[in-house]
Amino acid sequence: MDTNTFECDVAVIGLGPVGAITANLLAHQGLRVVALDREPDVMQVPRGVGIDGEIMRVMQTLGLAASLEPFLKVFRGAQYIDSAGSVVASRPAASSVGSQGWPDRYNVHQPEFEEVLRTALRSNPLITELVSTEVENIIQSPEAAQVLARSTKDGSALTVTAKYVVGADGGRSTARRIIGSTYEDYGLNQPWIVADFKVSDAADLPAINTHYAHPVSPAIYIHVVRDIRRFEFRAAPGEDLEAAVMPDRIWSRVAPWLAPEDAELLRAAVYTHRSLVVDTWRHGRVLLAGDAAHQTPPFLGQGLCTGVRDAAAIAWRLRDVLLRGAPEDLLDSYGKERAAHARHFITTATELGTKLTQPTKESIELLNSRVGREGRGVPPRLGDGIYDAAFGGGYLSAQPRNGSGVLVDDLIGYEFGLIITPEAFSELSEEVRSSLPALRVIPLVADAALHAWLHEQQAQAVLVRPDRYVYGSYPEVDDLLAGLDSLAAARGQKERAVSG
């Protein structure tokens, strides 16, 4: 093979968190990956600052949670202050462990998150990393897709031939442009001035994240990690954005909270907050993920999380199609599920942003409940897709521990898992039990701890997908058998669970 040509199962374009997690998950399943990025290395600029317990489950799946934890700060809470200076609403600190088996919310410095992912990526022999590489075109055929790219170092051309391509190359996505996908726009187009600081012990700043109301230019303070702090200010109408990021203007803006002798200004930039979702998530052999597929305003802290959910939903589908004989149309369900789910977070975040000029306890709590925060409300359901809608499918599953304290995901791996009471398992015929390995379903016969969890779910069995969303929650064994049959059909499996 020529040094400038590469062959793989999946080419991943973009190595931010979403692309890097996608590449790691695919290789974790035995797929050969070529990962391309236009930058020479991890960009050492602050961007995303929050992840949640669901994203920690993805890191757990990859065996990287312990590597990431030292760089995280468990969320300490947040407050919303009106223009008179009164606290009108608040969010509590994250509990030590939430329903996902991890604290519900963390603050993170994105470059450190990415370094953990790149280290894992570079140690995996199934992944070829091509940095300083600009993608110019993607040419599809019935058999493969060719990614045509060029080195930004020496201008040399290279070609990657892949069975599928995942475009995770950000808001200015080349992959999105090439496949002709366009955005559905939900109306937000707001420039914000974002400034990151390294603060000294002398800095007198709030202990928790704080949203400051202002009728024209609300502000947000974020206690990121360690000595890193962020201030965000909505630009005033007609404001000179180039001048707004000059150091003197930044220091003037943060003067009510911070003085130059107490901090170092690390970076100031203008981010234009948008609320966008693509109309086409898959075109032939190309799928979009992360900011290439959607842009989320930051007011819920869900932009990074929404992209990681894409990665977790893509990887098991590509594995099933490429390694396990699943039909290609399994990939179409990815966009249907993720578009509705992402849209819910994006429109909720957009509405929350409008409340920052005049927040009230009722409006803030209502919007937080729409995404299931801190036990209030329920996280949204996936759009129509691969789950049993009649039996509670499509919602994020909790992650209980068994009686030995082991988290369920560690027992299931990145597979479909069946958590079932001993009584229900004994009702399954030998034919059904012996079909489970061929169906690639991992059965967990509940011990006392998991039995108690199933009782809480009012179910004898819960079937959970590899991306940790419930396929179905079944009160009766006959319902479970029908669910296993529908899952087998969706994945193109000849083996079927039968009630005989």
Coordinates of C-alpha atoms in Angstrom, one line a residue:
M1 CA 0.0 0.0 0.0
D2 CA 1.3 3.4 -0.9
T3 CA 2.3 5.6 2.1
N4 CA -0.4 8.1 1.0
T5 CA -3.3 5.7 0.7
F6 CA -5.1 4.0 3.6
E7 CA -7.9 1.5 3.9
C8 CA -10.1 1.0 6.9
D9 CA -13.6 0.1 8.0
V10 CA -14.5 3.6 9.2
A11 CA -12.9 7.0 8.6
V12 CA -13.6 9.5 11.3
I13 CA -13.2 13.2 10.3
G14 CA -12.6 15.4 13.2
L15 CA -10.8 14.5 16.5
G16 CA -12.6 16.7 19.0
P17 CA -14.3 14.8 21.8
V18 CA -17.0 13.4 19.6
G19 CA -14.7 12.2 16.9
A20 CA -12.2 10.8 19.3
I21 CA -14.9 8.9 21.3
T22 CA -16.3 7.6 18.0
A23 CA -12.9 6.3 16.9
N24 CA -12.2 4.7 20.3
L25 CA -15.6 3.0 20.5
L26 CA -15.3 1.6 17.0
A27 CA -11.8 0.3 17.6
H28 CA -12.9 -1.1 20.9
Q29 CA -15.3 -3.3 18.9
G30 CA -12.6 -4.5 16.5
L31 CA -13.1 -2.1 13.6
R32 CA -10.2 -0.6 11.8
V33 CA -10.3 3.2 11.9
V34 CA -8.5 6.1 10.2
A35 CA -9.0 9.3 12.2
L36 CA -8.3 12.7 10.5
D37 CA -8.1 16.1 11.9
R38 CA -7.0 19.5 10.4
E39 CA -5.2 20.5 13.6
P40 CA -1.7 19.2 14.5
D41 CA -2.8 18.2 18.0
V42 CA -5.4 18.9 20.7
M43 CA -6.4 22.5 20.6
Q44 CA -5.3 24.1 23.9
V45 CA -8.2 26.4 24.0
P46 CA -11.2 26.2 26.5
R47 CA -14.5 25.2 24.9
G48 CA -16.8 22.8 26.5
V49 CA -16.9 22.9 30.3
G50 CA -19.5 20.3 31.3
I51 CA -20.3 16.6 31.1
D52 CA -22.8 14.5 32.9
G53 CA -23.2 11.0 34.3
E54 CA -24.3 9.6 31.0
I55 CA -21.1 10.7 29.3
M56 CA -19.1 9.1 32.2
R57 CA -20.8 5.8 31.3
V58 CA -19.4 6.1 27.8
M59 CA -15.9 6.7 29.3
Q60 CA -16.5 3.7 31.6
T61 CA -17.3 1.6 28.6
L62 CA -14.0 2.5 27.1
G63 CA -12.1 1.9 30.3
L64 CA -11.2 5.6 30.5
A65 CA -13.3 6.8 33.4
A66 CA -10.5 6.4 35.9
S67 CA -8.1 8.3 33.6
L68 CA -10.5 11.2 33.2
E69 CA -11.7 11.5 36.9
P70 CA -8.6 13.4 38.2
F71 CA -9.3 16.2 35.7
L72 CA -12.9 16.6 36.7
K73 CA -14.7 18.7 39.3
V74 CA -18.0 17.4 40.6
F75 CA -20.6 20.1 40.0
R76 CA -21.0 22.3 43.0
G77 CA -24.3 23.9 42.1
A78 CA -25.6 27.0 40.3
Q79 CA -27.6 30.1 41.1
Y80 CA -29.7 32.5 39.1
I81 CA -29.6 36.1 40.2
D82 CA -32.0 38.8 39.1
S83 CA -31.1 42.4 38.2
A84 CA -31.7 43.5 41.8
G85 CA -29.1 41.0 43.0
S86 CA -31.5 38.5 44.6
V87 CA -31.1 34.7 44.1
V88 CA -34.4 33.7 42.5
A89 CA -33.5 30.1 41.5
S90 CA -30.8 27.6 42.1
R91 CA -29.5 24.1 41.2
P92 CA -28.1 21.8 43.9
A93 CA -24.6 20.4 43.9
A94 CA -24.4 17.0 42.2
S95 CA -24.9 14.0 44.5
S96 CA -21.9 11.7 45.1
V97 CA -23.6 9.1 42.9
G98 CA -26.6 9.6 40.7
S99 CA -28.8 7.3 38.7
Q100 CA -26.1 6.7 36.1
G101 CA -23.7 5.2 38.6
W102 CA -21.7 8.5 38.6
P103 CA -22.3 12.0 39.9
D104 CA -25.0 13.7 37.7
R105 CA -22.8 16.6 36.6
Y106 CA -19.1 17.6 36.3
N107 CA -17.1 20.5 35.2
V108 CA -14.3 19.8 32.8
H109 CA -11.5 21.6 30.9
Q110 CA -12.1 20.3 27.4
P111 CA -8.4 20.1 26.3
E112 CA -7.7 17.7 29.2
F113 CA -10.8 15.6 28.3
E114 CA -9.4 15.4 24.7
E115 CA -5.9 14.5 25.9
V116 CA -7.3 11.4 27.7
L117 CA -9.1 10.3 24.5
R118 CA -6.1 11.0 22.2
T119 CA -3.8 9.0 24.5
A120 CA -6.1 6.0 24.3
L121 CA -6.5 6.5 20.5
R122 CA -2.8 6.5 19.9
S123 CA -2.2 3.4 21.9
N124 CA -4.8 1.4 19.9
P125 CA -3.2 -0.5 16.9
L126 CA -6.5 -0.5 15.1
I127 CA -6.5 3.3 14.8
T128 CA -4.4 5.3 12.4
E129 CA -4.3 9.0 13.3
L130 CA -3.7 11.5 10.6
V131 CA -3.3 15.1 11.9
S132 CA -2.5 18.3 10.1
T133 CA -4.8 16.9 7.4
E134 CA -7.5 18.8 5.6
V135 CA -10.3 16.9 4.0
E136 CA -11.2 18.2 0.5
N137 CA -13.8 15.7 -0.8
I138 CA -15.6 12.5 -0.1
I139 CA -16.5 10.3 -3.2
Q140 CA -19.0 7.5 -2.6
S141 CA -19.5 4.3 -4.6
P142 CA -21.7 1.3 -3.9
E143 CA -18.9 -0.4 -2.2
A144 CA -17.0 2.3 -0.3
A145 CA -16.3 5.9 0.3
Q146 CA -13.0 7.7 -0.6
V147 CA -11.9 10.5 1.6
L148 CA -9.6 12.8 -0.4
A149 CA -7.4 15.0 1.8
R150 CA -4.2 17.0 1.9
S151 CA -1.5 17.5 4.4
T152 CA -1.3 21.1 5.7
K153 CA 2.4 20.6 6.4
D154 CA 3.8 19.7 3.0
G155 CA 0.7 19.8 0.7
S156 CA 0.9 16.1 -0.2
A157 CA -2.4 14.4 -1.2
L158 CA -3.7 11.3 0.5
T159 CA -6.7 9.0 0.1
V160 CA -8.5 7.0 2.7
T161 CA -10.8 4.3 1.4
A162 CA -13.5 3.3 4.0
K163 CA -16.7 1.4 4.2
Y164 CA -18.3 4.3 6.1
V165 CA -17.3 7.8 7.1
V166 CA -18.3 9.7 10.3
G167 CA -18.1 13.5 9.9
A168 CA -17.5 14.9 13.4
D169 CA -15.7 17.9 12.1
G170 CA -17.5 20.7 13.9
G171 CA -19.8 23.6 13.1
R172 CA -17.9 24.4 9.9
S173 CA -18.1 20.7 8.8
T174 CA -16.6 19.8 5.5
A175 CA -18.5 16.5 5.6
R176 CA -21.8 18.2 6.0
R177 CA -21.1 20.6 3.1
I178 CA -20.0 17.7 0.8
I179 CA -23.2 15.6 1.4
G180 CA -25.4 18.7 1.0
S181 CA -27.0 18.6 4.4
T182 CA -28.4 21.8 5.7
Y183 CA -29.5 23.1 9.1
E184 CA -33.0 23.5 10.5
D185 CA -32.6 26.8 12.3
Y186 CA -34.5 27.4 15.6
G187 CA -34.0 31.1 15.5
L188 CA -31.0 31.8 17.9
N189 CA -28.2 33.9 16.5
Q190 CA -26.5 35.6 19.6
P191 CA -22.9 36.7 19.9
W192 CA -21.4 36.2 23.4
I193 CA -18.0 37.4 24.7
V194 CA -16.3 34.5 26.5
A195 CA -13.2 35.0 28.6
D196 CA -11.2 32.4 30.5
F197 CA -8.9 33.2 33.5
K198 CA -6.4 31.6 35.7
V199 CA -7.1 33.0 39.1
S200 CA -5.0 33.3 42.3
D201 CA -6.1 32.4 45.8
A202 CA -6.8 36.1 46.4
A203 CA -9.6 36.2 43.8
D204 CA -13.0 36.7 45.5
L205 CA -15.3 34.9 43.3
P206 CA -18.6 32.9 43.8
A207 CA -18.1 29.3 44.9
I208 CA -20.7 28.1 42.4
N209 CA -21.7 28.8 38.9
T210 CA -23.7 32.0 38.7
H211 CA -26.1 33.5 36.1
Y212 CA -26.4 37.3 36.4
A213 CA -29.6 38.8 34.9
H214 CA -29.3 42.0 32.9
P215 CA -32.0 43.5 30.6
V216 CA -29.5 43.9 27.7
S217 CA -26.3 41.9 28.5
P218 CA -26.7 39.1 31.0
A219 CA -23.6 37.4 32.2
I220 CA -22.6 33.9 33.3
Y221 CA -19.7 32.9 35.7
I222 CA -18.4 29.3 35.6
H223 CA -16.1 27.7 38.2
V224 CA -14.5 25.4 35.7
V225 CA -11.8 23.3 37.3
R226 CA -8.9 24.0 39.8
D227 CA -7.9 27.7 39.1
I228 CA -9.7 28.1 35.8
R229 CA -12.7 30.4 35.7
R230 CA -14.9 31.6 32.8
F231 CA -17.0 34.7 32.3
E232 CA -19.5 34.9 29.5
F233 CA -21.3 38.1 28.5
R234 CA -24.0 38.5 25.9
A235 CA -23.0 41.2 23.5
A236 CA -25.1 44.3 23.4
P237 CA -27.0 45.0 20.2
G238 CA -24.6 46.6 17.7
E239 CA -21.5 46.1 19.9
D240 CA -18.1 46.2 18.2
L241 CA -17.2 42.5 18.7
E242 CA -13.6 43.0 17.6
A243 CA -13.0 45.6 20.2
A244 CA -15.0 43.7 22.8
V245 CA -12.3 41.0 23.1
M246 CA -9.4 43.4 23.6
P247 CA -7.8 42.9 27.1
D248 CA -8.7 46.4 28.4
R249 CA -12.4 45.8 27.5
I250 CA -12.4 42.4 29.1
W251 CA -10.9 43.7 32.3
S252 CA -13.4 46.5 32.4
R253 CA -16.2 44.0 31.9
V254 CA -15.1 41.7 34.7
A255 CA -14.1 44.5 37.1
P256 CA -17.1 43.9 39.5
W257 CA -15.7 40.4 40.2
L258 CA -12.0 40.3 39.2
A259 CA -8.9 42.5 39.2
P260 CA -5.8 42.0 37.0
E261 CA -3.6 41.5 40.0
D262 CA -5.7 38.5 41.0
A263 CA -5.8 36.7 37.7
E264 CA -4.3 36.0 34.3
L265 CA -6.4 36.4 31.2
L266 CA -6.0 33.2 29.3
R267 CA -8.2 33.8 26.3
A268 CA -11.1 35.9 25.1
A269 CA -13.2 35.1 22.1
V270 CA -16.6 35.7 20.6
Y271 CA -18.9 32.7 20.3
T272 CA -22.1 33.0 18.3
H273 CA -24.7 30.9 20.0
R274 CA -26.9 29.1 17.5
S275 CA -29.8 26.5 17.7
L276 CA -29.5 24.2 14.7
V277 CA -30.2 20.6 13.7
V278 CA -29.3 19.1 10.3
D279 CA -32.1 17.9 8.0
T280 CA -29.9 14.9 6.8
W281 CA -27.9 12.9 9.3
R282 CA -26.9 10.2 6.8
H283 CA -26.2 10.3 3.1
G284 CA -25.1 6.9 1.8
R285 CA -21.9 6.0 3.5
V286 CA -21.5 9.3 5.4
L287 CA -23.0 10.0 8.8
L288 CA -22.8 13.2 10.8
A289 CA -22.2 13.6 14.5
G290 CA -21.6 16.4 17.1
D291 CA -21.5 20.0 16.0
A292 CA -21.5 18.9 12.4
A293 CA -25.1 17.6 13.0
H294 CA -26.3 20.2 15.6
Q295 CA -25.4 23.3 17.4
T296 CA -26.6 23.8 20.9
P297 CA -26.5 27.0 23.0
P298 CA -24.6 26.5 26.2
F299 CA -27.2 27.4 28.7
L300 CA -28.0 23.8 29.7
G301 CA -24.4 22.7 29.5
Q302 CA -25.5 20.0 27.0
G303 CA -23.6 20.8 23.8
L304 CA -20.7 18.4 24.5
C305 CA -23.0 15.8 26.0
T306 CA -25.3 15.8 23.0
G307 CA -22.4 15.1 20.7
V308 CA -21.1 12.2 22.8
R309 CA -24.5 10.6 22.7
D310 CA -24.2 10.7 18.9
A311 CA -20.9 8.8 19.1
A312 CA -22.4 6.1 21.5
A313 CA -25.4 5.7 19.1
I314 CA -23.3 5.4 15.9
A315 CA -20.7 3.0 17.0
W316 CA -22.8 -0.1 17.9
R317 CA -24.8 0.4 14.7
L318 CA -21.7 0.5 12.5
R319 CA -20.3 -2.6 14.4
D320 CA -23.5 -4.5 13.8
V321 CA -23.6 -3.6 10.1
L322 CA -19.9 -4.2 9.4
L323 CA -19.2 -7.2 11.6
R324 CA -22.6 -8.9 12.4
G325 CA -24.6 -8.8 9.2
A326 CA -27.2 -6.2 10.3
P327 CA -29.0 -4.4 7.4
E328 CA -27.8 -1.0 6.3
D329 CA -31.1 0.6 7.2
L330 CA -30.1 0.1 10.8
L331 CA -28.0 3.3 10.2
D332 CA -31.1 5.3 9.2
S333 CA -32.6 4.9 12.7
Y334 CA -29.5 6.8 14.1
G335 CA -30.6 10.1 12.6
K336 CA -34.3 9.6 13.4
E337 CA -33.5 8.9 17.0
R338 CA -30.8 11.5 17.6
A339 CA -32.5 14.4 15.7
A340 CA -35.6 14.5 18.0
H341 CA -33.5 14.0 21.1
A342 CA -31.0 16.7 20.2
R343 CA -33.8 19.1 19.2
H344 CA -35.4 18.7 22.6
F345 CA -32.2 19.8 24.4
I346 CA -31.5 22.6 21.9
T347 CA -34.9 24.2 22.0
T348 CA -35.0 23.9 25.8
A349 CA -31.5 25.5 26.0
T350 CA -32.6 28.3 23.7
E351 CA -35.7 29.0 25.8
L352 CA -33.5 29.0 29.0
G353 CA -31.3 31.6 27.4
T354 CA -34.2 33.9 26.9
K355 CA -35.0 33.7 30.6
L356 CA -31.5 35.0 31.7
T357 CA -32.6 38.6 31.3
Q358 CA -35.4 38.2 33.8
P359 CA -35.2 34.8 35.5
T360 CA -37.9 33.5 37.9
K361 CA -37.8 30.4 40.1
E362 CA -40.8 28.9 38.2
S363 CA -39.4 29.4 34.7
I364 CA -35.9 28.1 35.5
E365 CA -37.2 25.0 37.4
L366 CA -39.7 24.2 34.6
L367 CA -36.9 24.2 32.0
N368 CA -34.6 22.2 34.1
S369 CA -37.3 19.6 34.6
R370 CA -37.7 19.2 30.9
V371 CA -34.3 17.5 30.7
G372 CA -34.6 15.6 34.0
R373 CA -32.1 17.5 36.0
E374 CA -31.3 16.6 39.6
G375 CA -34.2 14.1 39.8
R376 CA -36.8 16.7 38.6
G377 CA -38.6 15.5 35.5
V378 CA -37.5 12.9 33.0
P379 CA -34.8 13.1 30.3
P380 CA -36.3 13.1 26.8
R381 CA -37.2 10.1 24.8
L382 CA -35.3 9.3 21.6
G383 CA -37.1 9.9 18.3
D384 CA -38.6 6.9 16.5
G385 CA -36.1 4.1 16.2
I386 CA -34.8 0.8 17.5
Y387 CA -36.7 0.3 20.7
D388 CA -40.0 -1.1 21.9
A389 CA -42.1 2.0 22.3
A390 CA -45.1 0.0 23.8
F391 CA -42.9 -1.0 26.7
G392 CA -41.1 2.1 27.8
G393 CA -38.3 2.0 25.3
G394 CA -36.3 5.0 24.2
Y395 CA -35.5 6.5 27.6
L396 CA -32.1 6.6 29.2
S397 CA -31.6 3.6 31.5
A398 CA -30.2 3.9 35.0
Q399 CA -27.1 2.0 36.0
P400 CA -27.6 0.0 39.2
R401 CA -25.0 -2.1 40.9
N402 CA -25.3 -5.7 41.7
G403 CA -25.0 -7.1 45.2
S404 CA -21.2 -7.2 44.9
G405 CA -21.2 -3.5 44.1
V406 CA -20.3 -4.0 40.4
L407 CA -21.8 -1.5 38.0
V408 CA -24.1 -3.2 35.4
D409 CA -22.3 -1.7 32.4
D410 CA -19.1 -3.5 33.5
L411 CA -21.1 -6.8 33.4
I412 CA -22.7 -6.1 30.0
G413 CA -20.0 -4.4 28.0
Y414 CA -20.9 -2.5 24.9
E415 CA -23.7 -5.0 24.1
F416 CA -27.4 -5.4 24.5
G417 CA -28.0 -6.4 28.1
L418 CA -31.0 -8.3 29.6
I419 CA -31.5 -7.8 33.3
I420 CA -34.0 -10.4 34.4
T421 CA -35.5 -11.8 37.6
P422 CA -34.6 -15.4 38.4
E423 CA -38.3 -16.3 38.2
A424 CA -38.7 -14.9 34.7
F425 CA -35.4 -16.5 33.6
S426 CA -36.7 -19.9 34.8
E427 CA -39.8 -19.4 32.6
L428 CA -37.7 -19.0 29.4
S429 CA -37.4 -22.2 27.4
E430 CA -34.0 -23.8 26.8
E431 CA -34.4 -22.7 23.2
V432 CA -34.8 -19.1 24.2
R433 CA -31.9 -19.2 26.6
S434 CA -29.6 -20.8 24.1
S435 CA -30.5 -18.2 21.5
L436 CA -29.3 -15.2 23.6
P437 CA -25.6 -15.6 22.7
A438 CA -26.4 -15.7 19.0
L439 CA -28.7 -12.6 19.5
R440 CA -25.7 -10.9 21.1
V441 CA -27.7 -10.3 24.3
I442 CA -25.9 -10.6 27.6
P443 CA -28.3 -12.0 30.3
L444 CA -27.9 -10.8 33.9
V445 CA -30.0 -12.9 36.2
A446 CA -30.7 -10.5 39.0
D447 CA -29.3 -11.0 42.5
A448 CA -31.2 -9.4 45.4
A449 CA -29.9 -5.9 44.6
L450 CA -30.8 -6.0 40.9
H451 CA -34.1 -7.7 41.8
A452 CA -35.0 -4.7 44.0
W453 CA -34.1 -2.4 41.1
L454 CA -36.4 -4.4 38.7
H455 CA -39.1 -4.2 41.3
E456 CA -38.7 -0.4 41.2
Q457 CA -39.1 -0.5 37.4
Q458 CA -42.2 -2.7 37.8
A459 CA -40.6 -5.1 35.4
Q460 CA -39.5 -8.7 35.3
A461 CA -37.0 -7.9 32.7
V462 CA -35.3 -4.8 31.2
L463 CA -33.5 -5.0 27.9
V464 CA -30.9 -2.2 27.6
R465 CA -29.0 -1.1 24.4
P466 CA -25.3 -0.7 24.1
D467 CA -25.7 3.1 24.3
R468 CA -27.6 2.6 27.6
Y469 CA -31.1 3.5 26.3
V470 CA -33.9 1.1 27.3
Y471 CA -35.0 -1.2 24.4
G472 CA -37.9 -2.4 26.5
S473 CA -39.1 -2.8 30.1
Y474 CA -41.2 -5.9 30.4
P475 CA -43.7 -6.8 33.1
E476 CA -44.4 -10.3 31.6
V477 CA -42.3 -12.9 30.0
D478 CA -44.4 -13.1 26.9
D479 CA -43.9 -9.4 26.3
L480 CA -40.1 -9.9 26.7
L481 CA -40.2 -12.7 24.1
A482 CA -42.0 -10.5 21.6
G483 CA -39.4 -7.7 22.3
L484 CA -36.5 -10.1 21.7
D485 CA -38.1 -11.1 18.4
S486 CA -38.5 -7.4 17.3
L487 CA -34.9 -6.7 18.3
A488 CA -33.6 -9.7 16.3
A489 CA -35.6 -8.5 13.2
A490 CA -34.3 -5.0 13.5
R491 CA -30.7 -6.3 13.5
G492 CA -31.3 -8.8 10.7
Q493 CA -30.6 -11.8 12.9
K494 CA -31.8 -15.2 11.8
E495 CA -31.8 -16.5 15.3
R496 CA -35.1 -15.6 17.0
A497 CA -36.4 -15.9 20.5
V498 CA -39.5 -18.1 20.5
S499 CA -42.0 -18.8 23.2
G500 CA -42.3 -22.5 22.5

